[in-house]
Coordinates of C-alpha atoms (C1' of nucleotides) in Angstrom, one line a residue:
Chain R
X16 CA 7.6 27.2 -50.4
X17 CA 5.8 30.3 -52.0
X18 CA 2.3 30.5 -51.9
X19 CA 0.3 29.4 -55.1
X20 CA -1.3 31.5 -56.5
X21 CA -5.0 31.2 -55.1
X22 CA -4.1 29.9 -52.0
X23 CA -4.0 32.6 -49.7
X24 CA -7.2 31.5 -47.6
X25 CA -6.3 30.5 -44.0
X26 CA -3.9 27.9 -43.9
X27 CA -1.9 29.5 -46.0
X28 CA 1.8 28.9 -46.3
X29 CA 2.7 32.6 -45.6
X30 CA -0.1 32.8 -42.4
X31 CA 0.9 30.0 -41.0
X32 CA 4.9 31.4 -40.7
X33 CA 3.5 34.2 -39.2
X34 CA 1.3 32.5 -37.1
X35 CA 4.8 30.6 -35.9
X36 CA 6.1 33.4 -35.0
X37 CA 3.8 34.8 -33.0
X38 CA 3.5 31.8 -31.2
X39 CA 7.5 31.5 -30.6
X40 CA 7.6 34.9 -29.6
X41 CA 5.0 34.1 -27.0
X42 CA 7.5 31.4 -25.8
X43 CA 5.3 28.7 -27.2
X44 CA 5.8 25.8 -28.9
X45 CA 4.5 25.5 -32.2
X46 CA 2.0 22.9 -32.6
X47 CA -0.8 22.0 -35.0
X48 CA -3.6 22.8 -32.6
X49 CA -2.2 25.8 -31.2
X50 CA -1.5 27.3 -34.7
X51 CA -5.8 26.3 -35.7
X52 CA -6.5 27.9 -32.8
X53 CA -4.9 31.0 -33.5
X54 CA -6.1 30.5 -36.8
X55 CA -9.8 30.4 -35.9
X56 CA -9.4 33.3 -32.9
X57 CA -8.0 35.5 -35.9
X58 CA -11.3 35.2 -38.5
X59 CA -12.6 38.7 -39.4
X60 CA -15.9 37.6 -39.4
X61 CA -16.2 37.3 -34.9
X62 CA -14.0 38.0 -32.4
X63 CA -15.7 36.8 -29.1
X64 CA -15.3 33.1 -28.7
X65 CA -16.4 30.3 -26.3
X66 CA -13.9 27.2 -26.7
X67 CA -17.7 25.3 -27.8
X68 CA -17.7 28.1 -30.3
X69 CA -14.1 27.0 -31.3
X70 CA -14.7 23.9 -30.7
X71 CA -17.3 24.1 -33.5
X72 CA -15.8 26.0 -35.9
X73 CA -13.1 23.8 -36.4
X74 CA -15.1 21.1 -36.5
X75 CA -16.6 23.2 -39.8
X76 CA -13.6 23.3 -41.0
X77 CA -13.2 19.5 -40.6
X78 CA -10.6 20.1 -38.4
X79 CA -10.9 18.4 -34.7
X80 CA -9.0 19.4 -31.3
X81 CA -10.0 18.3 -27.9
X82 CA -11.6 20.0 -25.7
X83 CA -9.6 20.0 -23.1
X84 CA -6.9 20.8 -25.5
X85 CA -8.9 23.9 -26.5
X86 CA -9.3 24.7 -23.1
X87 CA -5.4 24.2 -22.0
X88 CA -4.3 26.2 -25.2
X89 CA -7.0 29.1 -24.6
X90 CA -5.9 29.2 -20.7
X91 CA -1.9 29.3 -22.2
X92 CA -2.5 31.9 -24.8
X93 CA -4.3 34.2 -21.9
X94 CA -0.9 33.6 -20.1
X95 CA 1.1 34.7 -22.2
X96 CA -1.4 37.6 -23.4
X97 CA -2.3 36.4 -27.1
X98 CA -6.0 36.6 -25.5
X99 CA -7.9 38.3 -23.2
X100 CA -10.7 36.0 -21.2
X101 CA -14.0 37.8 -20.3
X102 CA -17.0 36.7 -18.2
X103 CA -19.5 38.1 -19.7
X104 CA -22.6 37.7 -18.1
X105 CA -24.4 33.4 -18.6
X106 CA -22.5 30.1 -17.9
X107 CA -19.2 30.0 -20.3
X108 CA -15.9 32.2 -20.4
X109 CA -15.2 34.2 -24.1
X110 CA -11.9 34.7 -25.7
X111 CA -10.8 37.2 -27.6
X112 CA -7.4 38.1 -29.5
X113 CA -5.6 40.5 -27.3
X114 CA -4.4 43.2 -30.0
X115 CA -3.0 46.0 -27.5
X116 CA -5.3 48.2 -26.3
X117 CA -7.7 47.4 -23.2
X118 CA -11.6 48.1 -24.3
X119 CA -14.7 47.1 -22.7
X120 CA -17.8 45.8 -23.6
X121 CA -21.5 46.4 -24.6
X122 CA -22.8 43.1 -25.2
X123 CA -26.8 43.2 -26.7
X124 CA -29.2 41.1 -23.9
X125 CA -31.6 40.0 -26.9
X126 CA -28.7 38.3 -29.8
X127 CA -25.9 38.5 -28.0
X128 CA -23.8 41.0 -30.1
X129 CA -20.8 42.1 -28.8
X130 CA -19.8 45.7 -28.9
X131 CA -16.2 47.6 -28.2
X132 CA -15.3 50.8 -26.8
X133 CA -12.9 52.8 -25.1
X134 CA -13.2 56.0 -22.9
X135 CA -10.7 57.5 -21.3
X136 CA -13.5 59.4 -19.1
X137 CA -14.0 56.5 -17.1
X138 CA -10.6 55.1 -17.5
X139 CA -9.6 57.9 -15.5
X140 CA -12.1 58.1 -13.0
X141 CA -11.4 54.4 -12.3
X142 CA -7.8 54.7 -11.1
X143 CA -9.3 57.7 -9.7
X144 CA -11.4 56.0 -7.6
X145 CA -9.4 52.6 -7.0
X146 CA -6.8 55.1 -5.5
X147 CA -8.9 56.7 -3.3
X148 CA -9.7 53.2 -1.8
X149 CA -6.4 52.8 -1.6
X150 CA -6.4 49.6 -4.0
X151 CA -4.1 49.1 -6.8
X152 CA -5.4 48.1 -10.0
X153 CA -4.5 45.0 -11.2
X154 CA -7.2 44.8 -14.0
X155 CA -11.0 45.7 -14.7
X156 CA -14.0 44.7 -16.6
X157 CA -16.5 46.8 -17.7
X158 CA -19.6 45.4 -19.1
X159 CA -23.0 47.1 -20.2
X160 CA -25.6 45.3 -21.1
X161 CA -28.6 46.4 -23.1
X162 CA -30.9 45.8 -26.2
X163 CA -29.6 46.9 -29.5
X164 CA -31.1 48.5 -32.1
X165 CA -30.2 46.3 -34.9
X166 CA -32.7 45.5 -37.7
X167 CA -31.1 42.1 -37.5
X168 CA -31.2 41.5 -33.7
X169 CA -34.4 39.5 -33.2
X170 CA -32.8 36.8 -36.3
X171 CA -29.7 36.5 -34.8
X172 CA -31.6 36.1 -31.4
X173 CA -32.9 33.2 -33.5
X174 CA -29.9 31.4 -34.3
X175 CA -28.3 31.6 -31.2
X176 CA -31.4 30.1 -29.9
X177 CA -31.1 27.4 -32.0
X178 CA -28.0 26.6 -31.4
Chain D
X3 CA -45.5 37.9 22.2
X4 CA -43.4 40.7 23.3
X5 CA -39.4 40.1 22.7
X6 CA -37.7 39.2 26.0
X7 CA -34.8 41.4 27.4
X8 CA -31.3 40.1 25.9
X9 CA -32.9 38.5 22.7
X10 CA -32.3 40.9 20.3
X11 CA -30.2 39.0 18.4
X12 CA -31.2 37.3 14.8
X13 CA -34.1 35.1 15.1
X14 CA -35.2 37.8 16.9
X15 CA -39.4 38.2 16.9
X16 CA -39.9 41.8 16.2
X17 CA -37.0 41.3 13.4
X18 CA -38.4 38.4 11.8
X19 CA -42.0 40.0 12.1
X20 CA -40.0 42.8 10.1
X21 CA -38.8 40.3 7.8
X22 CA -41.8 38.5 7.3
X23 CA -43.2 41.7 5.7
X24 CA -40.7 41.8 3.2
X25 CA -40.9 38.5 1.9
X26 CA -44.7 39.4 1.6
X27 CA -44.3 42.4 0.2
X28 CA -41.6 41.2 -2.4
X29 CA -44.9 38.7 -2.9
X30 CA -43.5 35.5 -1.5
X31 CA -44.8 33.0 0.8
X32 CA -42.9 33.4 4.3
X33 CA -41.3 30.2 5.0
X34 CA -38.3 29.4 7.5
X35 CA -35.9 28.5 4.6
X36 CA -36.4 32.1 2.7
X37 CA -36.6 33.8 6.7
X38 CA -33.3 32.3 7.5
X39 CA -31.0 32.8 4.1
X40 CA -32.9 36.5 4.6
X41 CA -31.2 37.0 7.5
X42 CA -28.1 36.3 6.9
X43 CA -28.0 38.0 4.2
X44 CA -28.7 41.4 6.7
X45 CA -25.8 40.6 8.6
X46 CA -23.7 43.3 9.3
X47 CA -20.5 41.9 9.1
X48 CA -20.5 40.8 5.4
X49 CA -22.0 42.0 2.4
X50 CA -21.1 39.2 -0.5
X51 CA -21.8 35.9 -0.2
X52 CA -21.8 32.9 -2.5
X53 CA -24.3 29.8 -2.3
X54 CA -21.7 28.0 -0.1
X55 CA -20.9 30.7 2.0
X56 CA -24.9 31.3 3.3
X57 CA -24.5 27.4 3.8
X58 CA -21.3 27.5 5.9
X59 CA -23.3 30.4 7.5
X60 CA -26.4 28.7 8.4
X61 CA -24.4 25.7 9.4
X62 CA -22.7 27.7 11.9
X63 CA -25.9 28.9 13.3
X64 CA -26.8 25.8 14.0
X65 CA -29.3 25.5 10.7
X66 CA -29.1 23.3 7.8
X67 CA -30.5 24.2 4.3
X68 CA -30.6 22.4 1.2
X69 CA -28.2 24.3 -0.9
X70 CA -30.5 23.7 -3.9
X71 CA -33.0 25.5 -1.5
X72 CA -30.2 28.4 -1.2
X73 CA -30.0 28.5 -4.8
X74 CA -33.6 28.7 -5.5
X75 CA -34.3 31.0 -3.0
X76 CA -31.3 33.4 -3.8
X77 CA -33.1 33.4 -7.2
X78 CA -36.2 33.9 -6.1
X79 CA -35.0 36.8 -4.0
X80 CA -33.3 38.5 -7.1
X81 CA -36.4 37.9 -9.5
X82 CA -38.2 40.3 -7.0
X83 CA -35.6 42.6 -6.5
X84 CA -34.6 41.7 -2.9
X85 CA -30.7 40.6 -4.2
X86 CA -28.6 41.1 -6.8
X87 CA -26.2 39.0 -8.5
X88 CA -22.9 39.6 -9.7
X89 CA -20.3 37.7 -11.4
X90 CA -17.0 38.3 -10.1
X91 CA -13.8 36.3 -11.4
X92 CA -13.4 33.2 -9.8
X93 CA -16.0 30.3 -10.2
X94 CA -18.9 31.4 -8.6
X95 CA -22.2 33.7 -8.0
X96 CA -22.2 36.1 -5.2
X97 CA -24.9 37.8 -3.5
X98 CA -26.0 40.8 -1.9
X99 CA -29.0 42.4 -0.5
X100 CA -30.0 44.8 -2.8
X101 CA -30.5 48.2 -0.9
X102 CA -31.9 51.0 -3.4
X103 CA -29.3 52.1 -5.2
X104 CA -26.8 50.7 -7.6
X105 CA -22.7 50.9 -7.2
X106 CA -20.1 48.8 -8.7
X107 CA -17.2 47.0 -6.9
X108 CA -13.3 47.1 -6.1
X109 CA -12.5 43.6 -5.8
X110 CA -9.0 42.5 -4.1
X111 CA -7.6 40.1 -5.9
X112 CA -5.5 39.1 -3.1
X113 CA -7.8 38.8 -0.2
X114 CA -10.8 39.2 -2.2
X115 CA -12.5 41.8 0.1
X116 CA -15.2 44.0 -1.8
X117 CA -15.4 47.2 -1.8
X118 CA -18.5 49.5 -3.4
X119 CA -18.2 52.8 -5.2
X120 CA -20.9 54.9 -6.9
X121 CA -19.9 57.4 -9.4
X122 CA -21.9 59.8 -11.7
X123 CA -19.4 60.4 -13.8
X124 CA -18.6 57.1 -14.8
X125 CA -22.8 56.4 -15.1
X126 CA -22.8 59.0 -17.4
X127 CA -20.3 58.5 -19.8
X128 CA -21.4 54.6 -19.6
X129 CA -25.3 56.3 -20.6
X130 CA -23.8 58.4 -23.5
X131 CA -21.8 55.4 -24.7
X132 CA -24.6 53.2 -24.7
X133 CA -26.3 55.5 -26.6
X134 CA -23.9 56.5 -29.3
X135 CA -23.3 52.8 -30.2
X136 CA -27.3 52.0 -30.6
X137 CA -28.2 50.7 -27.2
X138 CA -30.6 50.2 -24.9
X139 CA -29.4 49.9 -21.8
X140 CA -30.3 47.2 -19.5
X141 CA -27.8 46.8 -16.8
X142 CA -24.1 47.1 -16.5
X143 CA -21.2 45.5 -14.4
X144 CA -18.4 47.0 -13.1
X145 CA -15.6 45.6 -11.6
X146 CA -12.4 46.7 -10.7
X147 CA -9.7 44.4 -9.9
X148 CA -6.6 45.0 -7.9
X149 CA -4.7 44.9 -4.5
X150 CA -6.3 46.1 -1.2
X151 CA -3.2 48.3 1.2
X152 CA -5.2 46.8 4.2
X153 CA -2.5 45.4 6.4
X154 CA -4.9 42.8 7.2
X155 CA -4.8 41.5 3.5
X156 CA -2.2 38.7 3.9
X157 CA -4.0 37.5 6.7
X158 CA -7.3 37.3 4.9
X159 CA -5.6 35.8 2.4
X160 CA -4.6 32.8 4.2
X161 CA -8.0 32.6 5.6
X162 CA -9.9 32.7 2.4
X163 CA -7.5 29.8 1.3
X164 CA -7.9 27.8 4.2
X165 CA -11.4 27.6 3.6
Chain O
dT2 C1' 18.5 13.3 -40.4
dA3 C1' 17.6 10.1 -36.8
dG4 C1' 16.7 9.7 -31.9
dA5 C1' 16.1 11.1 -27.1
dG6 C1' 13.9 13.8 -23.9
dA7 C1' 10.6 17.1 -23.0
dA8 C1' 6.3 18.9 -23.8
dA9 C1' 1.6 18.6 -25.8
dT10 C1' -2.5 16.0 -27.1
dG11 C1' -6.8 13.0 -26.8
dA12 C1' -10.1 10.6 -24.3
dG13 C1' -12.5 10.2 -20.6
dA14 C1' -13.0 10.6 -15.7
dA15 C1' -13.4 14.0 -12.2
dC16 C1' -14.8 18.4 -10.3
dC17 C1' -17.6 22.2 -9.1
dT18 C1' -21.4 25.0 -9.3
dT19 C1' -26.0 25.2 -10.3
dT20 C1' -30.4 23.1 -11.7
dT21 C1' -34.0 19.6 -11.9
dG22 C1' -37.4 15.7 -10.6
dC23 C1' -39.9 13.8 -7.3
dA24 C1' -41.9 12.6 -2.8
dT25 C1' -43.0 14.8 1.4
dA26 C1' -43.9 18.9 4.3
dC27 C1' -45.5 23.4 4.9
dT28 C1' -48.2 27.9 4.1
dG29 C1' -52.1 30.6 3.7
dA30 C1' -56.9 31.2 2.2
dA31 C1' -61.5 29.4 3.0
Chain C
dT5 C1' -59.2 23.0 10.5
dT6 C1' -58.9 21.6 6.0
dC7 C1' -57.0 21.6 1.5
dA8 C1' -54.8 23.1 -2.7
dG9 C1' -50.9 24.9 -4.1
dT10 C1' -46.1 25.7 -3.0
dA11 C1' -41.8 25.0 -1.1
dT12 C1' -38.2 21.9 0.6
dG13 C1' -34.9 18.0 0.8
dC14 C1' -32.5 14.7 -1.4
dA15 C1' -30.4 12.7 -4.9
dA16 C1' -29.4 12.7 -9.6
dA17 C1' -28.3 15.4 -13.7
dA18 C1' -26.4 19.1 -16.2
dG19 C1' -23.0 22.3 -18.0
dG20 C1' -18.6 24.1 -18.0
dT21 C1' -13.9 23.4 -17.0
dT22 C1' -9.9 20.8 -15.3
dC23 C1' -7.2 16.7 -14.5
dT24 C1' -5.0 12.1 -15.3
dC25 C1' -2.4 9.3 -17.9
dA26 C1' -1.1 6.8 -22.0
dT27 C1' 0.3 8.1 -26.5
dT28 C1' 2.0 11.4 -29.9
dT29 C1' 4.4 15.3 -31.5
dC30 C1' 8.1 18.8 -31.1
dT31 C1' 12.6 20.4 -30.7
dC32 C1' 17.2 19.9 -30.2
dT33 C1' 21.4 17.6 -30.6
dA34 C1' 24.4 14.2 -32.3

DNA sequence: TAGAGAAATGAGAACCTTTTGCATACTGAA
DNA sequence: TTCAGTATGCAAAAGGTTCTCATTTCTCTA
């Protein structure tokens, strides 16, 4: 039950307890697609995810969940607030961990980067301004869309291109 | 020639003589299709509409349009600036005709009645954001989501489902 | 630790919105 | 008025997401 040495990559012994947990917590059961698909929404490497692009990544890692499985667990784990959904502006929904704090988006028109940010400037004015139309916030999405400045934009324009 | 007492009404012949000019202007061929979606969408009573909703519109008027003819004009219209598009929560596109300047939206998430707001404040921060984090910006969506206090909400509601 | 009952999954059909292909009809310039 | 070039209607297709239902997996209890 401890963790060999070396083995510390996901799927790990000592991830995947946690990974129970948080999914008990949540009031879910533990299953073996629900804990790979926590597994894959908790990667360092991206954090804004289409269930294709889950779909796909587990698939690379020779793993293989259903769509509509994906989809159904995705939908759960925005229930219960493991994830936040966005529509960010083309055809599919993205997914992202929820790790506390609310933040909004800058997403690049050329690759497709995805940018965070909070400002409490325009927090403010939005309740501000949701008051005086005498609405009640429930929720907002903030989304700015522009070209960034990133040596690497016009290759990663590439591969999404090509995918 | 000359519009007859009691016809100012849509269809109208000084209005569509109006509207024929725009859809020249905007550098499109003036056809009954684009003439009639146009004028709906000038309609005072609503602001938003989906695909469906200039159908069920036309329908009502006694017109029938293709919807793929709705969908290709409405993206016609916002190639040249005549609409825009936005992306609220919920399945699909909605449309409005685009009047000068820009403003973002309050959506009820009960009734779903839209409500538009411009504010500097927010456009600048949203500017300076863009700019800190290497952006160019392009466009931006905001949406807030939350509950209208109009006493007419409920009923809405039930229309809006009923539909 | 086996077994029952509840819940979750896989596979594919179904759905909904939006787009496309193609034959026919219309618009606008000559 | 004619004609080339567009636009429209219809039906089929596409893309994303959800649903159905038989089968499998979990969890809990005996």
């Amino acid at each position: 039950m401890i963790p060999e040495f070396g083995s510390s990559r996901h799927g790990d012994t000592a991830a995947k307890n946690v990974e129970d947990q948080e999914l008990k917590q949540a009031g879910l059961k533990v299953t073996l697609p629900r804990r790979k698909i926590l597994d894959i929404l908790k990667q360092p490497q991206a954090r804004h995810f289409s269930a294709e692009d889950i779909s796909h990544a587990l698939y690379d890692r020779g793993e293989n969940i259903a769509l509509a499985t994906i989809y159904r667990v995705l939908t759960q784990f925005e229930e219960v607030g493991l994830v936040q959904r966005h529509n960010f502006e083309g055809s599919s929904s993205v997914f992202e961990l929820a790790r506390g704090g609310h933040h909004d988006h800058v997403v690049c028109v050329d690759c497709g980067v995805v940018k965070e940010f909070y400002d409490e400037t325009i927090e403010k004015r939005q309740r501000e301004i949701a008051a005086d139309l005498g609405f009640e916030i429930e929720d907002h999405a903030l989304i700015i869309y522009g070209r960034c400045n990133d040596p690497e934009c016009r290759e990663r324009k590439r591969l999404a291109a090509s995918r």
